[in-house]
Amino acid sequence: MNTFSRRVPLGLSLMALLILQACGGGDDTTAAGGDGTLAADCDTKAYVAGAVLAPTADELKAYAGTFNGDEGSYDTSGAFTKSGTAKLVIGTDGSITYKDGKQTVSSICLDKVAGPYGKILYFIAGKGHFDVADKVVTGLGQAWGVSPVDGTTIFTNGVK
């Protein structure tokens, strides 16, 4: 493997992390008013200040469901190469199961204002993250991110 081909996955991973960090931020760190019923609080320190907040239980329920999507990787030109399929299940409490394995969720944050992809709910889980939109986005589906299992495999085109 040459130096260029090793840098591409690292570069894409760093780009995904920067996009995730740029997408939100806020000052409310307690999910659903702190009643302890959700899988995780919102770690607003990972986002742009004032852009995200902890979802209420009702807001979170709107994103719950099963998302069937594709796994794979992007090449240097941005073309996606599918290597398989995967199932992401989001519980009404914000719990996540990915490829039939329960994942530990460390943060759940919601955009304060809808952007070009709608209002996005962000999950940090295991070694990866998932972004789930309130509408289907062309080329991404409704759920996308990086596998919490290995932190490198891309999940995309997730549709309920």
Tab-separated table of C-alpha atoms in Angstrom:
chain	number	residue	atom	x	y	z
A	1	MET	CA	0.000	0.000	0.000
A	2	ASN	CA	1.534	3.325	-0.989
A	3	THR	CA	1.572	6.455	1.150
A	4	PHE	CA	-1.223	8.059	-0.886
A	5	SER	CA	-3.631	5.156	-0.386
A	6	ARG	CA	-2.990	5.191	3.372
A	7	ARG	CA	-3.661	8.903	3.608
A	8	VAL	CA	-7.022	8.757	1.834
A	9	PRO	CA	-8.937	6.814	4.557
A	10	LEU	CA	-7.309	8.936	7.251
A	11	GLY	CA	-8.204	12.111	5.373
A	12	LEU	CA	-11.802	11.009	4.867
A	13	SER	CA	-12.114	10.050	8.542
A	14	LEU	CA	-10.754	13.414	9.645
A	15	MET	CA	-13.055	15.197	7.210
A	16	ALA	CA	-16.068	13.308	8.613
A	17	LEU	CA	-15.030	14.266	12.151
A	18	LEU	CA	-14.641	17.933	11.193
A	19	ILE	CA	-18.035	17.946	9.491
A	20	LEU	CA	-19.586	16.380	12.574
A	21	GLN	CA	-17.979	18.967	14.823
A	22	ALA	CA	-19.001	21.824	12.559
A	23	CYS	CA	-22.620	20.753	12.434
A	24	GLY	CA	-23.679	21.666	15.898
A	25	GLY	CA	-22.985	22.987	19.382
A	26	GLY	CA	-25.004	24.274	22.238
A	27	ASP	CA	-25.321	24.798	25.917
A	28	ASP	CA	-27.948	22.272	27.033
A	29	THR	CA	-26.300	18.995	27.998
A	30	THR	CA	-29.227	17.189	29.559
A	31	ALA	CA	-31.313	14.959	27.318
A	32	ALA	CA	-35.066	15.093	27.830
A	33	GLY	CA	-34.793	17.424	30.795
A	34	GLY	CA	-32.464	15.097	32.696
A	35	ASP	CA	-35.072	12.517	33.624
A	36	GLY	CA	-32.532	9.751	32.951
A	37	THR	CA	-34.720	7.862	30.496
A	38	LEU	CA	-32.561	8.423	27.412
A	39	ALA	CA	-29.470	6.486	26.371
A	40	ALA	CA	-27.127	9.495	26.661
A	41	ASP	CA	-26.883	13.231	27.215
A	42	CYS	CA	-25.759	15.757	24.607
A	43	ASP	CA	-22.038	16.563	24.741
A	44	THR	CA	-22.273	20.083	23.352
A	45	LYS	CA	-18.509	20.637	23.697
A	46	ALA	CA	-18.043	18.604	20.502
A	47	TYR	CA	-20.056	21.095	18.411
A	48	VAL	CA	-20.115	24.743	17.425
A	49	ALA	CA	-21.487	26.714	20.378
A	50	GLY	CA	-25.240	27.248	20.274
A	51	ALA	CA	-25.995	24.981	17.306
A	52	VAL	CA	-27.291	21.821	19.042
A	53	LEU	CA	-29.217	20.841	22.119
A	54	ALA	CA	-30.293	17.691	23.887
A	55	PRO	CA	-33.435	16.258	22.278
A	56	THR	CA	-36.573	15.843	24.314
A	57	ALA	CA	-38.057	12.360	24.567
A	58	ASP	CA	-40.751	13.354	22.047
A	59	GLU	CA	-38.195	14.739	19.577
A	60	LEU	CA	-36.140	11.575	19.859
A	61	LYS	CA	-39.146	9.334	19.187
A	62	ALA	CA	-39.590	10.972	15.765
A	63	TYR	CA	-36.170	9.607	14.711
A	64	ALA	CA	-36.622	6.104	16.140
A	65	GLY	CA	-36.891	3.182	13.748
A	66	THR	CA	-34.977	0.739	11.587
A	67	PHE	CA	-32.728	2.124	8.853
A	68	ASN	CA	-31.466	-0.312	6.228
A	69	GLY	CA	-28.414	0.987	4.395
A	70	ASP	CA	-25.101	0.285	2.722
A	71	GLU	CA	-21.608	-0.159	4.121
A	72	GLY	CA	-18.428	0.602	2.248
A	73	SER	CA	-15.869	3.305	1.618
A	74	TYR	CA	-15.283	6.391	-0.488
A	75	ASP	CA	-12.358	6.701	-2.880
A	76	THR	CA	-10.351	9.853	-3.542
A	77	SER	CA	-12.826	11.032	-6.175
A	78	GLY	CA	-15.747	10.682	-3.745
A	79	ALA	CA	-17.196	7.555	-5.361
A	80	PHE	CA	-18.744	5.124	-2.878
A	81	THR	CA	-17.788	1.453	-3.114
A	82	LYS	CA	-20.367	-0.759	-1.429
A	83	SER	CA	-18.973	-3.700	0.525
A	84	GLY	CA	-22.202	-4.872	2.150
A	85	THR	CA	-25.425	-3.876	3.848
A	86	ALA	CA	-26.161	-2.948	7.432
A	87	LYS	CA	-29.121	-2.300	9.682
A	88	LEU	CA	-29.210	0.595	12.156
A	89	VAL	CA	-31.966	0.438	14.776
A	90	ILE	CA	-32.652	3.514	16.890
A	91	GLY	CA	-34.799	2.970	19.970
A	92	THR	CA	-37.256	5.539	21.309
A	93	ASP	CA	-34.806	6.102	24.188
A	94	GLY	CA	-31.889	6.775	21.817
A	95	SER	CA	-30.344	3.348	22.189
A	96	ILE	CA	-28.624	2.007	19.068
A	97	THR	CA	-28.225	-1.451	17.598
A	98	TYR	CA	-25.950	-1.697	14.574
A	99	LYS	CA	-25.655	-4.918	12.578
A	100	ASP	CA	-27.523	-6.671	15.414
A	101	GLY	CA	-24.994	-5.540	18.046
A	102	LYS	CA	-26.028	-3.166	20.849
A	103	GLN	CA	-23.808	-0.065	20.881
A	104	THR	CA	-22.891	2.216	23.765
A	105	VAL	CA	-24.152	5.709	22.982
A	106	SER	CA	-22.119	8.492	24.599
A	107	SER	CA	-23.897	11.559	23.156
A	108	ILE	CA	-27.164	12.442	21.409
A	109	CYS	CA	-27.609	15.989	20.092
A	110	LEU	CA	-30.187	17.642	17.854
A	111	ASP	CA	-29.767	20.633	15.541
A	112	LYS	CA	-31.482	23.715	16.950
A	113	VAL	CA	-32.304	24.887	13.421
A	114	ALA	CA	-32.899	22.856	10.275
A	115	GLY	CA	-30.176	23.112	7.643
A	116	PRO	CA	-30.000	21.971	4.017
A	117	TYR	CA	-30.434	18.325	5.116
A	118	GLY	CA	-33.275	19.097	7.514
A	119	LYS	CA	-32.981	18.812	11.285
A	120	ILE	CA	-30.276	16.270	12.115
A	121	LEU	CA	-29.946	14.123	15.213
A	122	TYR	CA	-26.310	13.218	15.991
A	123	PHE	CA	-25.285	10.038	17.793
A	124	ILE	CA	-21.767	9.320	19.061
A	125	ALA	CA	-21.467	5.579	19.677
A	126	GLY	CA	-18.488	3.285	20.125
A	127	LYS	CA	-15.785	4.147	17.590
A	128	GLY	CA	-18.131	5.967	15.218
A	129	HIS	CA	-21.115	8.237	14.801
A	130	PHE	CA	-24.453	8.445	13.014
A	131	ASP	CA	-26.300	11.442	11.623
A	132	VAL	CA	-30.046	10.945	11.161
A	133	ALA	CA	-32.092	13.523	9.244
A	134	ASP	CA	-35.792	14.223	9.546
A	135	LYS	CA	-36.073	13.804	5.768
A	136	VAL	CA	-34.453	11.670	3.073
A	137	VAL	CA	-31.387	13.328	1.526
A	138	THR	CA	-30.418	12.478	-2.063
A	139	GLY	CA	-27.230	10.427	-2.072
A	140	LEU	CA	-27.190	9.907	1.704
A	141	GLY	CA	-30.583	8.467	2.584
A	142	GLN	CA	-31.978	9.442	5.966
A	143	ALA	CA	-29.143	8.011	8.102
A	144	TRP	CA	-25.384	7.963	7.514
A	145	GLY	CA	-22.126	7.916	9.441
A	146	VAL	CA	-19.133	5.829	10.448
A	147	SER	CA	-19.454	2.315	11.893
A	148	PRO	CA	-19.244	2.272	15.703
A	149	VAL	CA	-17.708	-1.195	15.396
A	150	ASP	CA	-14.474	-0.308	13.575
A	151	GLY	CA	-14.524	3.483	13.248
A	152	THR	CA	-13.644	3.392	9.541
A	153	THR	CA	-16.414	1.681	7.551
A	154	ILE	CA	-18.923	4.156	6.135
A	155	PHE	CA	-22.679	3.633	6.604
A	156	THR	CA	-24.833	5.504	4.089
A	157	ASN	CA	-28.183	5.444	2.302
A	158	GLY	CA	-29.964	4.402	5.504
A	159	VAL	CA	-33.703	4.480	4.848
A	160	LYS	CA	-36.611	3.585	7.154
